[in-house]
XYZ file of N, CA and C in Angstrom:
312
model
N 110.375 110.819 133.263
C 109.879 109.477 133.485
C 108.724 109.152 132.551
N 107.852 110.132 132.307
C 106.710 109.889 131.423
C 107.165 109.541 130.021
N 108.191 110.205 129.541
C 108.690 109.925 128.190
C 109.330 108.543 128.144
N 110.103 108.195 129.161
C 110.749 106.883 129.178
C 109.740 105.747 129.242
N 108.609 105.973 129.893
C 107.617 104.907 130.034
C 106.524 104.962 128.972
N 106.613 105.909 128.047
C 105.587 106.033 127.004
C 105.611 104.823 126.083
N 104.414 104.344 125.701
C 104.379 103.209 124.773
C 104.907 103.608 123.405
N 105.535 102.670 122.736
C 106.135 102.916 121.434
C 105.550 101.933 120.443
N 105.341 102.383 119.211
C 104.907 101.492 118.137
C 105.967 101.529 117.052
N 106.020 100.479 116.262
C 107.026 100.425 115.212
C 106.385 100.262 113.853
N 107.133 100.619 112.846
C 106.751 100.512 111.449
C 107.742 99.560 110.810
N 107.419 99.008 109.672
C 108.344 98.091 108.999
C 109.668 98.779 108.676
N 109.646 100.066 108.497
C 110.838 100.857 108.201
C 110.947 101.916 109.295
N 111.300 101.516 110.532
C 111.145 102.403 111.680
C 111.877 103.728 111.604
N 113.015 103.784 110.937
C 113.752 105.043 110.904
C 113.055 106.104 110.070
N 112.324 105.684 109.041
C 111.679 106.653 108.165
C 110.156 106.578 108.219
N 109.581 105.776 109.087
C 108.133 105.599 109.161
C 107.440 106.580 110.084
N 108.056 107.711 110.338
C 107.510 108.684 111.280
C 106.158 109.243 110.899
N 105.913 109.465 109.604
C 104.621 110.018 109.196
C 103.495 109.033 109.493
N 103.761 107.719 109.353
C 102.772 106.717 109.762
C 102.462 106.882 111.246
N 103.503 107.022 112.048
C 103.329 107.170 113.488
C 102.579 108.429 113.870
N 102.891 109.528 113.210
C 102.194 110.784 113.496
C 100.717 110.656 113.142
N 100.427 110.066 111.977
C 99.031 109.886 111.575
C 98.293 109.014 112.588
N 98.895 107.898 112.977
C 98.226 107.012 113.923
C 98.048 107.693 115.281
N 98.995 108.512 115.687
C 98.856 109.248 116.948
C 97.668 110.201 116.905
N 97.374 110.745 115.728
C 96.252 111.682 115.611
C 94.907 110.984 115.466
N 94.861 109.845 114.801
C 93.564 109.218 114.512
C 93.184 108.120 115.501
N 94.112 107.620 116.274
C 93.821 106.566 117.262
C 93.662 107.197 118.644
N 92.710 108.097 118.768
C 92.546 108.888 119.993
C 92.362 108.025 121.237
N 91.522 106.994 121.138
C 91.253 106.153 122.305
C 92.489 105.382 122.745
N 93.245 104.875 121.786
C 94.448 104.106 122.114
C 95.510 105.015 122.724
N 95.693 106.185 122.146
C 96.700 107.129 122.642
C 96.273 107.723 123.978
N 94.977 107.965 124.136
C 94.466 108.526 125.379
C 94.249 110.025 125.339
N 94.087 110.586 124.128
C 93.804 112.015 124.008
C 92.460 112.321 124.661
N 92.357 113.460 125.300
C 91.077 113.896 125.856
C 90.519 115.015 124.994
N 89.202 115.041 124.878
C 88.549 116.074 124.075
C 88.812 117.452 124.665
N 89.047 118.411 123.800
C 89.240 119.793 124.216
C 90.638 120.121 124.718
N 91.525 119.145 124.762
C 92.883 119.420 125.245
C 93.797 119.795 124.086
N 94.852 120.526 124.397
C 95.881 120.818 123.404
C 96.736 119.567 123.252
N 97.099 119.257 122.021
C 97.902 118.072 121.762
C 99.232 118.467 121.142
N 100.287 117.817 121.590
C 101.616 118.062 121.042
C 102.246 116.711 120.713
N 102.727 116.585 119.489
C 103.463 115.396 119.076
C 104.853 115.862 118.679
N 105.863 115.284 119.287
C 107.245 115.623 118.971
C 107.823 114.467 118.156
N 108.333 114.788 116.979
C 108.917 113.774 116.094
C 110.392 114.089 115.890
N 111.240 113.170 116.289
C 112.684 113.319 116.116
C 113.202 112.129 115.324
N 114.069 112.381 114.381
C 114.648 111.306 113.585
C 115.981 111.763 113.016
N 116.790 110.800 112.657
C 118.042 111.135 111.992
C 117.936 110.888 110.491
N 116.705 110.708 110.005
C 116.462 110.449 108.595
C 115.232 111.210 108.125
N 115.144 111.462 106.835
C 113.940 112.079 106.282
C 112.817 111.053 106.302
N 111.599 111.468 106.655
C 110.492 110.503 106.698
C 110.019 110.130 105.297
N 109.507 108.906 105.192
C 108.826 108.532 103.954
C 107.490 109.254 103.933
N 107.004 109.568 102.738
C 105.710 110.233 102.601
C 104.972 109.643 101.412
N 103.763 110.121 101.190
C 102.906 109.591 100.129
C 103.690 109.432 98.833
N 103.537 108.277 98.218
C 104.227 107.974 96.975
C 105.454 107.107 97.170
N 106.071 107.161 98.351
C 107.269 106.364 98.600
C 106.960 104.869 98.691
N 105.725 104.523 99.023
C 105.347 103.113 99.105
C 105.435 102.402 97.764
N 105.381 103.172 96.678
C 105.462 102.570 95.339
C 106.751 101.782 95.156
N 107.809 102.200 95.836
C 109.087 101.492 95.743
C 108.964 100.048 96.222
N 107.994 99.796 97.108
C 107.767 98.447 97.634
C 106.511 97.823 97.032
N 105.948 98.462 96.008
C 104.741 97.941 95.379
C 103.469 98.241 96.147
N 103.523 99.199 97.062
C 102.346 99.570 97.856
C 101.661 100.745 97.173
N 100.476 100.500 96.628
C 99.774 101.516 95.845
C 98.533 102.064 96.543
N 98.055 101.394 97.580
C 96.861 101.834 98.297
C 97.172 103.112 99.073
N 96.463 104.222 98.781
C 96.745 105.475 99.494
C 96.372 105.377 100.973
N 97.007 106.176 101.773
C 96.697 106.218 103.197
C 95.263 106.689 103.385
N 94.490 105.976 104.203
C 93.071 106.305 104.381
C 92.789 107.154 105.615
N 93.825 107.555 106.338
C 93.705 108.439 107.500
C 92.791 107.852 108.581
N 92.815 106.531 108.742
C 92.038 105.832 109.763
C 92.987 105.148 110.742
N 92.465 104.789 111.904
C 93.255 104.092 112.915
C 93.427 102.629 112.516
N 94.669 102.193 112.485
C 94.979 100.803 112.151
C 95.988 100.231 113.146
N 95.738 100.475 114.418
C 96.586 99.938 115.474
C 95.888 98.717 116.063
N 96.652 97.653 116.246
C 96.106 96.417 116.790
C 96.835 96.087 118.083
N 96.065 95.722 119.099
C 96.658 95.381 120.388
C 97.473 94.097 120.270
N 98.597 94.065 120.973
C 99.462 92.884 120.960
C 99.735 92.446 122.398
N 100.143 91.207 122.590
C 100.497 90.752 123.939
C 101.896 91.206 124.364
N 102.623 91.848 123.461
C 103.987 92.282 123.723
C 103.990 93.406 124.755
N 104.755 93.234 125.818
C 104.825 94.254 126.867
C 105.480 95.546 126.393
N 106.463 95.447 125.503
C 107.180 96.636 125.045
C 106.353 97.426 124.040
N 105.752 96.729 123.082
C 104.946 97.379 122.049
C 103.500 96.935 122.222
N 102.709 97.723 122.917
C 101.341 97.320 123.247
C 100.408 97.330 122.046
N 100.743 98.133 121.053
C 99.946 98.196 119.823
C 100.887 98.242 118.624
N 100.477 97.619 117.549
C 101.249 97.650 116.307
C 100.409 98.243 115.194
N 101.062 98.986 114.328
C 100.428 99.494 113.114
C 100.400 98.337 112.124
N 99.209 97.936 111.689
C 99.076 96.696 110.918
C 99.051 96.888 109.403
N 99.159 98.126 108.912
C 99.096 98.360 107.472
C 100.406 98.876 106.876
N 101.506 98.662 107.555
C 102.779 99.205 107.064
C 103.243 98.560 105.763
N 102.731 97.379 105.440
C 103.138 96.724 104.196
C 102.039 96.727 103.141
N 100.891 97.349 103.454
C 99.781 97.348 102.491
C 99.255 98.734 102.150
N 99.576 99.736 102.952
C 99.057 101.090 102.729
C 100.209 102.088 102.662
N 100.137 103.010 101.717
C 101.185 104.006 101.525
C 101.280 104.942 102.732
N 102.379 105.632 102.804
C 102.594 106.622 103.850
C 101.649 107.802 103.640
N 101.304 108.527 104.709
C 100.476 109.725 104.531
C 101.277 110.867 103.911
N 100.559 111.779 103.290
C 101.185 112.975 102.725
C 101.223 114.074 103.783
N 102.003 115.103 103.525
C 102.036 116.264 104.416
C 100.643 116.889 104.478
N 99.952 116.952 103.343
C 98.596 117.497 103.305
C 97.634 116.708 104.172
N 97.743 115.383 104.144
C 96.878 114.552 104.983
C 97.170 114.786 106.463
N 98.442 114.901 106.809
C 98.801 115.176 108.201
C 98.248 116.527 108.641
N 98.360 117.533 107.778
C 97.811 118.854 108.101
C 96.301 118.793 108.274
N 95.635 118.054 107.396
C 94.177 117.918 107.474
C 93.766 117.296 108.812
N 94.457 116.250 109.235
C 94.134 115.606 110.508
C 94.478 116.507 111.685
N 95.580 117.229 111.590
C 95.963 118.133 112.679
C 94.909 119.218 112.868
N 94.377 119.743 111.767
C 93.332 120.765 111.863
C 92.040 120.185 112.425
N 91.740 118.961 112.059
C 90.505 118.307 112.505
C 90.556 117.964 113.992
N 91.751 117.601 114.460
C 91.871 117.142 115.845
C 92.487 118.200 116.736
């Protein structure tokens, strides 16, 4: 039941935008509801390879991922928060994800 009722956020390219979602899950602690000192687990499942740093160039997106929280609250009941930089900031790299995972 907890998984079925978990809030979901979307990316402009939802099938391959998983790295954006993982980064936002790690850096938006207050929105996600992480508690200090707890073990955190993020499960990522997809039927496609995720986009990563550099792939944004295909859409003219050159601004590197800044590893900051960019979730904005919405009035939408299904998607309570949206990632607002999916068309202006590149995807995170594996190294950036590792850096945030170690930090958090």
